[in-house]
Amino acid sequence: MGRRKISVIGAGFVGATAAHWAAEKELGDVALVDILEGIPQGKALDLFEASPIEGFDAKVIGSNGYDETKNSDVVIVTSGVPRKPGMSREDLLETNKKIIESVVLQVVQRSPNAILIMVTNPLDTMTYLAYKRSGLPKQRVIGMAGILDTARFKAFIAMELGVSVEDIQALILGGHGDEMVPLPRYTTVSGIPLSQLLPKETIDRLVDRTRKGGGEIVNLLKTGSAFYAPSAAAIQMTEAILKDKKRILPCCVYLEGEYGLKDICFGVPVKLGEKGAEKVVELDLTEEEKKLVAKSAESVKKSIAELKI
Ligand SMILES: NC(=O)c1ccc[n+]([C@@H]2O[C@H](COP(=O)([O-])OP(=O)(O)OC[C@H]3O[C@@H](n4cnc5c(N)ncnc54)[C@H](O)[C@@H]3O)[C@@H](O)[C@H]2O)c1
């Protein structure tokens, strides 16, 4: 069996860093595509030249066209503009809509069997657009947001408690916006419920910081948005798919009645394996949690309506 193939569309901060993680983990050969002349080629060559030092075997090719993406197993879509301080993810909708429509068509023509991992914001809306335009089954168009949001929550808990990030399990539902729904009730440190380790006020503070986690980085960077953690999250999904790991991870998928929601792409726990999002895991939620989910879904629905498709 030859190597697997991962294409990354958009060779900016998130895309190039995703290519880096993918190659270094030897998940497969990597094709990096961008409209900017020389950028994907230069970054791909530079990354390949790191392989003798780091000792990974993966071909890395950069291109301004899509032929190099042919027969990809996974395509990570990061093309589009990121936000700047003062902007919401929704402010990116008009510009990124056009980019995603053209990219998805080109990708699917060359790789009809690929699984798409969407990263471009506004995430839930762009995942919905990609699902509708690609014609792929819903299991194969998956948005990355929940893993990132959950990682931020875990990182803040680890900092607060001074414990290893490895021991923290957490879960966040909902859209990738400030109305996401962190679930402290489903959060543990080595099996110990978070509520036994931290007072409610502290948990509320960490939840609030998580909700605004993307904005915190944007305000620090000033010229762009987060990319290390987002690209690592997209690669965790890629690895779960290529290795058929059947991991349960929060991802944005098209819902048809789960959680009482229909015709929306929304963050829920899914089983990730070789077929993509193989199953949606439904949780028992309290009335309060259900209300928060409904509120988050309402803002995603509003954004989807703005696509006018
Ligand atoms: N889902 C998430 O959690 C999450 C996290 C971080 C960033 N993002 C989003 O990911 C996207 C990329 O962020 P970034 O920091 O890498 O931005 P960036 O500006 O560094 O990179 C985007 C790249 O896309 C390229 N591009 C634009 N139009 C294209 C087209 N038609 N075809 C191919 N490439 C094209 C640009 O030339 C640029 O190199 C943004 O929309 C950002 O908001 C999402």
GROMACS .gro file of C-alpha atoms and ligand atoms in nm:
model
  353
    1MET     CA    1   0.000   0.000   0.000
    2GLY     CA    2   0.134   0.343  -0.094
    3ARG     CA    3   0.127   0.644   0.127
    4ARG     CA    4  -0.199   0.820   0.202
    5LYS     CA    5  -0.253   1.166   0.058
    6ILE     CA    6  -0.352   1.480   0.244
    7SER     CA    7  -0.421   1.804   0.059
    8VAL     CA    8  -0.425   2.135   0.239
    9ILE     CA    9  -0.598   2.422   0.063
   10GLY     CA   10  -0.472   2.762   0.176
   11ALA     CA   11  -0.101   2.786   0.255
   12GLY     CA   12  -0.137   3.060   0.514
   13PHE     CA   13  -0.080   3.027   0.886
   14VAL     CA   14  -0.326   2.745   0.955
   15GLY     CA   15  -0.266   2.558   0.627
   16ALA     CA   16   0.113   2.564   0.634
   17THR     CA   17   0.121   2.463   1.001
   18ALA     CA   18  -0.123   2.178   0.932
   19ALA     CA   19   0.108   2.060   0.650
   20HIS     CA   20   0.396   2.072   0.898
   21TRP     CA   21   0.220   1.855   1.160
   22ALA     CA   22   0.093   1.612   0.895
   23ALA     CA   23   0.436   1.559   0.738
   24GLU     CA   24   0.615   1.535   1.070
   25LYS     CA   25   0.370   1.269   1.191
   26GLU     CA   26   0.415   1.083   0.860
   27LEU     CA   27   0.039   1.071   0.806
   28GLY     CA   28   0.097   1.071   0.430
   29ASP     CA   29   0.218   1.280   0.138
   30VAL     CA   30   0.105   1.641   0.145
   31ALA     CA   31  -0.013   1.874  -0.133
   32LEU     CA   32  -0.032   2.241  -0.035
   33VAL     CA   33  -0.240   2.471  -0.257
   34ASP     CA   34  -0.281   2.849  -0.257
   35ILE     CA   35  -0.363   3.119  -0.510
   36LEU     CA   36  -0.053   3.318  -0.415
   37GLU     CA   37   0.224   3.246  -0.663
   38GLY     CA   38   0.533   3.088  -0.506
   39ILE     CA   39   0.397   3.071  -0.152
   40PRO     CA   40   0.275   2.708  -0.148
   41GLN     CA   41   0.574   2.598  -0.357
   42GLY     CA   42   0.820   2.777  -0.127
   43LYS     CA   43   0.663   2.656   0.196
   44ALA     CA   44   0.633   2.299   0.068
   45LEU     CA   45   0.998   2.289  -0.044
   46ASP     CA   46   1.114   2.441   0.283
   47LEU     CA   47   0.910   2.184   0.479
   48PHE     CA   48   1.047   1.897   0.267
   49GLU     CA   49   1.400   2.026   0.331
   50ALA     CA   50   1.331   1.987   0.704
   51SER     CA   51   1.264   1.614   0.655
   52PRO     CA   52   1.629   1.500   0.659
   53ILE     CA   53   1.674   1.686   0.989
   54GLU     CA   54   1.355   1.570   1.156
   55GLY     CA   55   1.364   1.231   0.988
   56PHE     CA   56   1.021   1.204   0.832
   57ASP     CA   57   0.936   1.048   0.498
   58ALA     CA   58   0.658   1.239   0.328
   59LYS     CA   59   0.650   1.407  -0.010
   60VAL     CA   60   0.545   1.770   0.024
   61ILE     CA   61   0.437   1.951  -0.292
   62GLY     CA   62   0.317   2.309  -0.332
   63SER     CA   63   0.098   2.429  -0.617
   64ASN     CA   64  -0.132   2.701  -0.747
   65GLY     CA   65  -0.353   2.439  -0.914
   66TYR     CA   66  -0.546   2.134  -0.808
   67ASP     CA   67  -0.395   1.855  -1.017
   68GLU     CA   68  -0.150   1.774  -0.738
   69THR     CA   69  -0.446   1.712  -0.505
   70LYS     CA   70  -0.582   1.429  -0.722
   71ASN     CA   71  -0.707   1.125  -0.527
   72SER     CA   72  -0.655   1.275  -0.183
   73ASP     CA   73  -0.779   1.077   0.115
   74VAL     CA   74  -0.832   1.387   0.327
   75VAL     CA   75  -0.855   1.752   0.219
   76ILE     CA   76  -0.817   2.022   0.483
   77VAL     CA   77  -0.971   2.350   0.366
   78THR     CA   78  -0.819   2.660   0.528
   79SER     CA   79  -0.843   2.904   0.236
   80GLY     CA   80  -1.004   3.235   0.319
   81VAL     CA   81  -0.949   3.547   0.521
   82PRO     CA   82  -0.900   3.536   0.899
   83ARG     CA   83  -1.040   3.799   1.134
   84LYS     CA   84  -0.863   4.104   1.271
   85PRO     CA   85  -0.924   4.275   1.609
   86GLY     CA   86  -1.282   4.404   1.633
   87MET     CA   87  -1.416   4.159   1.374
   88SER     CA   88  -1.650   3.871   1.444
   89ARG     CA   89  -1.623   3.543   1.254
   90GLU     CA   90  -1.949   3.639   1.081
   91ASP     CA   91  -1.781   3.943   0.924
   92LEU     CA   92  -1.585   3.700   0.704
   93LEU     CA   93  -1.893   3.537   0.552
   94GLU     CA   94  -1.925   3.719   0.219
   95THR     CA   95  -1.556   3.694   0.124
   96ASN     CA   96  -1.509   3.337   0.238
   97LYS     CA   97  -1.832   3.216   0.079
   98LYS     CA   98  -1.694   3.284  -0.270
   99ILE     CA   99  -1.360   3.124  -0.187
  100ILE     CA  100  -1.514   2.809  -0.039
  101GLU     CA  101  -1.757   2.762  -0.328
  102SER     CA  102  -1.480   2.763  -0.587
  103VAL     CA  103  -1.235   2.559  -0.379
  104VAL     CA  104  -1.480   2.282  -0.290
  105LEU     CA  105  -1.580   2.225  -0.653
  106GLN     CA  106  -1.218   2.195  -0.766
  107VAL     CA  107  -1.131   1.962  -0.481
  108VAL     CA  108  -1.425   1.726  -0.530
  109GLN     CA  109  -1.368   1.699  -0.907
  110ARG     CA  110  -1.020   1.554  -0.841
  111SER     CA  111  -1.089   1.364  -0.519
  112PRO     CA  112  -1.447   1.237  -0.520
  113ASN     CA  113  -1.369   0.991  -0.239
  114ALA     CA  114  -1.199   1.236  -0.006
  115ILE     CA  115  -1.312   1.342   0.338
  116LEU     CA  116  -1.323   1.722   0.372
  117ILE     CA  117  -1.214   1.887   0.693
  118MET     CA  118  -1.334   2.246   0.691
  119VAL     CA  119  -1.146   2.512   0.888
  120THR     CA  120  -1.240   2.842   0.722
  121ASN     CA  121  -1.464   3.073   0.926
  122PRO     CA  122  -1.746   3.127   1.000
  123LEU     CA  123  -1.689   2.758   1.056
  124ASP     CA  124  -2.036   2.610   1.091
  125THR     CA  125  -2.166   2.811   0.796
  126MET     CA  126  -1.871   2.727   0.571
  127THR     CA  127  -1.908   2.357   0.660
  128TYR     CA  128  -2.276   2.379   0.563
  129LEU     CA  129  -2.185   2.551   0.236
  130ALA     CA  130  -1.921   2.288   0.158
  131TYR     CA  131  -2.165   2.007   0.236
  132LYS     CA  132  -2.432   2.154   0.008
  133ARG     CA  133  -2.196   2.240  -0.278
  134SER     CA  134  -1.979   1.929  -0.269
  135GLY     CA  135  -2.257   1.675  -0.308
  136LEU     CA  136  -2.061   1.447  -0.072
  137PRO     CA  137  -2.237   1.237   0.191
  138LYS     CA  138  -2.274   1.417   0.524
  139GLN     CA  139  -2.025   1.182   0.693
  140ARG     CA  140  -1.749   1.318   0.467
  141VAL     CA  141  -1.780   1.693   0.526
  142ILE     CA  142  -1.667   1.775   0.877
  143GLY     CA  143  -1.585   2.108   1.036
  144MET     CA  144  -1.303   2.163   1.284
  145ALA     CA  145  -1.392   2.375   1.586
  146GLY     CA  146  -1.495   2.163   1.884
  147ILE     CA  147  -1.151   2.005   1.929
  148LEU     CA  148  -0.992   2.350   1.932
  149ASP     CA  149  -1.247   2.499   2.170
  150THR     CA  150  -1.220   2.195   2.397
  151ALA     CA  151  -0.838   2.213   2.387
  152ARG     CA  152  -0.856   2.574   2.501
  153PHE     CA  153  -1.085   2.479   2.790
  154LYS     CA  154  -0.849   2.193   2.884
  155ALA     CA  155  -0.547   2.425   2.865
  156PHE     CA  156  -0.711   2.678   3.098
  157ILE     CA  157  -0.808   2.404   3.345
  158ALA     CA  158  -0.454   2.264   3.340
  159MET     CA  159  -0.311   2.612   3.404
  160GLU     CA  160  -0.554   2.674   3.690
  161LEU     CA  161  -0.492   2.341   3.863
  162GLY     CA  162  -0.124   2.306   3.774
  163VAL     CA  163  -0.182   1.955   3.639
  164SER     CA  164  -0.097   1.775   3.316
  165VAL     CA  165  -0.311   1.857   3.014
  166GLU     CA  166  -0.308   1.483   2.941
  167ASP     CA  167  -0.537   1.402   3.233
  168ILE     CA  168  -0.816   1.639   3.137
  169GLN     CA  169  -1.126   1.524   2.951
  170ALA     CA  170  -1.374   1.788   2.841
  171LEU     CA  171  -1.646   1.848   2.589
  172ILE     CA  172  -1.790   2.150   2.413
  173LEU     CA  173  -2.104   2.151   2.203
  174GLY     CA  174  -2.245   2.402   1.963
  175GLY     CA  175  -2.142   2.656   1.706
  176HIS     CA  176  -1.790   2.798   1.682
  177GLY     CA  177  -1.880   3.136   1.824
  178ASP     CA  178  -1.898   3.309   2.157
  179GLU     CA  179  -2.222   3.117   2.222
  180MET     CA  180  -2.053   2.776   2.216
  181VAL     CA  181  -2.159   2.547   2.500
  182PRO     CA  182  -1.877   2.417   2.723
  183LEU     CA  183  -2.005   2.132   2.941
  184PRO     CA  184  -1.835   2.141   3.283
  185ARG     CA  185  -2.065   1.852   3.385
  186TYR     CA  186  -1.886   1.631   3.133
  187THR     CA  187  -1.539   1.757   3.233
  188THR     CA  188  -1.306   1.550   3.451
  189VAL     CA  189  -0.945   1.539   3.562
  190SER     CA  190  -0.839   1.174   3.563
  191GLY     CA  191  -1.202   1.082   3.617
  192ILE     CA  192  -1.254   1.333   3.900
  193PRO     CA  193  -1.546   1.568   3.821
  194LEU     CA  194  -1.424   1.925   3.772
  195SER     CA  195  -1.680   2.047   4.025
  196GLN     CA  196  -1.489   1.859   4.300
  197LEU     CA  197  -1.167   2.037   4.213
  198LEU     CA  198  -1.268   2.396   4.142
  199PRO     CA  199  -1.535   2.630   4.279
  200LYS     CA  200  -1.823   2.727   4.050
  201GLU     CA  201  -1.697   3.086   4.008
  202THR     CA  202  -1.360   2.964   3.882
  203ILE     CA  203  -1.524   2.718   3.640
  204ASP     CA  204  -1.748   3.000   3.513
  205ARG     CA  205  -1.442   3.219   3.458
  206LEU     CA  206  -1.265   2.944   3.260
  207VAL     CA  207  -1.580   2.879   3.055
  208ASP     CA  208  -1.602   3.249   2.972
  209ARG     CA  209  -1.234   3.263   2.870
  210THR     CA  210  -1.289   2.956   2.650
  211ARG     CA  211  -1.586   3.116   2.474
  212LYS     CA  212  -1.372   3.419   2.394
  213GLY     CA  213  -1.054   3.217   2.337
  214GLY     CA  214  -1.029   3.290   1.965
  215GLY     CA  215  -1.073   3.664   2.023
  216GLU     CA  216  -0.805   3.661   2.295
  217ILE     CA  217  -0.547   3.541   2.041
  218VAL     CA  218  -0.670   3.779   1.769
  219ASN     CA  219  -0.628   4.072   2.010
  220LEU     CA  220  -0.274   3.965   2.094
  221LEU     CA  221  -0.162   3.895   1.736
  222LYS     CA  222  -0.344   4.196   1.585
  223THR     CA  223  -0.275   4.088   1.226
  224GLY     CA  224  -0.435   3.744   1.217
  225SER     CA  225  -0.585   3.466   1.423
  226ALA     CA  226  -0.474   3.150   1.602
  227PHE     CA  227  -0.301   2.880   1.401
  228TYR     CA  228  -0.095   2.637   1.610
  229ALA     CA  229  -0.389   2.490   1.802
  230PRO     CA  230  -0.634   2.510   1.508
  231SER     CA  231  -0.397   2.325   1.276
  232ALA     CA  232  -0.316   2.066   1.544
  233ALA     CA  233  -0.689   2.006   1.584
  234ALA     CA  234  -0.739   1.955   1.209
  235ILE     CA  235  -0.451   1.707   1.212
  236GLN     CA  236  -0.597   1.518   1.508
  237MET     CA  237  -0.909   1.470   1.296
  238THR     CA  238  -0.699   1.368   0.994
  239GLU     CA  239  -0.512   1.111   1.200
  240ALA     CA  240  -0.833   0.966   1.348
  241ILE     CA  241  -0.970   0.924   0.995
  242LEU     CA  242  -0.658   0.787   0.824
  243LYS     CA  243  -0.586   0.542   1.107
  244ASP     CA  244  -0.955   0.455   1.152
  245LYS     CA  245  -0.916   0.525   1.522
  246LYS     CA  246  -1.290   0.562   1.598
  247ARG     CA  247  -1.214   0.851   1.832
  248ILE     CA  248  -1.502   1.037   1.993
  249LEU     CA  249  -1.432   1.404   1.927
  250PRO     CA  250  -1.645   1.717   1.903
  251CYS     CA  251  -1.679   1.814   1.536
  252CYS     CA  252  -1.914   2.019   1.323
  253VAL     CA  253  -2.143   1.796   1.115
  254TYR     CA  254  -2.472   1.815   0.928
  255LEU     CA  255  -2.760   1.723   1.158
  256GLU     CA  256  -3.088   1.563   1.062
  257GLY     CA  257  -3.279   1.557   1.389
  258GLU     CA  258  -3.000   1.483   1.637
  259TYR     CA  259  -3.018   1.718   1.937
  260GLY     CA  260  -3.354   1.827   1.796
  261LEU     CA  261  -3.178   2.014   1.514
  262LYS     CA  262  -3.226   1.984   1.138
  263ASP     CA  263  -3.059   2.125   0.827
  264ILE     CA  264  -2.769   2.280   1.017
  265CYS     CA  265  -2.399   2.208   1.060
  266PHE     CA  266  -2.329   2.217   1.433
  267GLY     CA  267  -2.071   2.100   1.685
  268VAL     CA  268  -2.153   1.765   1.846
  269PRO     CA  269  -1.948   1.463   1.959
  270VAL     CA  270  -1.893   1.223   1.670
  271LYS     CA  271  -1.712   0.895   1.614
  272LEU     CA  272  -1.428   0.966   1.370
  273GLY     CA  273  -1.297   0.681   1.159
  274GLU     CA  274  -1.213   0.585   0.802
  275LYS     CA  275  -1.562   0.670   0.679
  276GLY     CA  276  -1.549   1.015   0.836
  277ALA     CA  277  -1.803   1.118   1.098
  278GLU     CA  278  -1.942   0.768   1.139
  279LYS     CA  279  -2.188   0.839   1.418
  280VAL     CA  280  -2.324   1.132   1.616
  281VAL     CA  281  -2.317   1.071   1.990
  282GLU     CA  282  -2.621   1.215   2.166
  283LEU     CA  283  -2.586   1.328   2.527
  284ASP     CA  284  -2.843   1.370   2.801
  285LEU     CA  285  -2.857   1.742   2.859
  286THR     CA  286  -3.012   1.939   3.143
  287GLU     CA  287  -3.282   2.197   3.064
  288GLU     CA  288  -3.024   2.474   3.110
  289GLU     CA  289  -2.778   2.306   2.870
  290LYS     CA  290  -3.056   2.251   2.617
  291LYS     CA  291  -3.136   2.622   2.629
  292LEU     CA  292  -2.772   2.711   2.564
  293VAL     CA  293  -2.757   2.467   2.272
  294ALA     CA  294  -3.076   2.618   2.126
  295LYS     CA  295  -2.930   2.969   2.155
  296SER     CA  296  -2.607   2.867   1.985
  297ALA     CA  297  -2.804   2.687   1.709
  298GLU     CA  298  -3.013   2.997   1.654
  299SER     CA  299  -2.707   3.209   1.577
  300VAL     CA  300  -2.567   2.942   1.344
  301LYS     CA  301  -2.904   2.923   1.163
  302LYS     CA  302  -2.901   3.301   1.123
  303SER     CA  303  -2.555   3.288   0.968
  304ILE     CA  304  -2.654   3.001   0.736
  305ALA     CA  305  -2.956   3.206   0.621
  306GLU     CA  306  -2.716   3.481   0.516
  307LEU     CA  307  -2.557   3.244   0.265
  308LYS     CA  308  -2.880   3.272   0.066
  309ILE     CA  309  -2.835   2.934  -0.097
  310LIG     N1  310  -1.230   2.665   1.259
  310LIG     C1  311  -1.147   2.722   1.342
  310LIG     O1  312  -1.147   2.694   1.461
  310LIG     C2  313  -1.046   2.821   1.289
  310LIG     C3  314  -0.932   2.853   1.365
  310LIG     C4  315  -0.838   2.939   1.311
  310LIG     C5  316  -0.860   2.996   1.185
  310LIG     N2  317  -0.973   2.966   1.118
  310LIG     C6  318  -1.000   3.023   0.985
  310LIG     O2  319  -0.914   2.961   0.891
  310LIG     C7  320  -0.895   3.049   0.780
  310LIG     C8  321  -0.746   3.062   0.752
  310LIG     O3  322  -0.678   3.126   0.857
  310LIG     P1  323  -0.521   3.162   0.842
  310LIG     O4  324  -0.479   3.221   0.970
  310LIG     O5  325  -0.448   3.047   0.785
  310LIG     O6  326  -0.529   3.278   0.731
  310LIG     P2  327  -0.414   3.321   0.629
  310LIG     O7  328  -0.454   3.453   0.573
  310LIG     O8  329  -0.281   3.307   0.693
  310LIG     O9  330  -0.423   3.209   0.514
  310LIG     C9  331  -0.531   3.196   0.427
  310LIG    C10  332  -0.474   3.159   0.292
  310LIG    O10  333  -0.583   3.130   0.204
  310LIG    C11  334  -0.540   3.167   0.074
  310LIG     N3  335  -0.650   3.177  -0.019
  310LIG    C12  336  -0.741   3.277  -0.033
  310LIG     N4  337  -0.825   3.249  -0.134
  310LIG    C13  338  -0.790   3.128  -0.184
  310LIG    C14  339  -0.839   3.045  -0.288
  310LIG     N5  340  -0.944   3.080  -0.359
  310LIG     N6  341  -0.776   2.928  -0.308
  310LIG    C15  342  -0.671   2.889  -0.236
  310LIG     N7  343  -0.618   2.964  -0.136
  310LIG    C16  344  -0.677   3.082  -0.111
  310LIG    C17  345  -0.468   3.300   0.098
  310LIG    O11  346  -0.384   3.334  -0.010
  310LIG    C18  347  -0.390   3.270   0.227
  310LIG    O12  348  -0.259   3.224   0.202
  310LIG    C19  349  -0.964   3.180   0.820
  310LIG    O13  350  -1.092   3.187   0.764
  310LIG    C20  351  -0.972   3.170   0.971
  310LIG    O14  352  -1.076   3.250   1.024
  310LIG    C21  353  -1.065   2.880   1.167
   0.00000   0.00000   0.00000
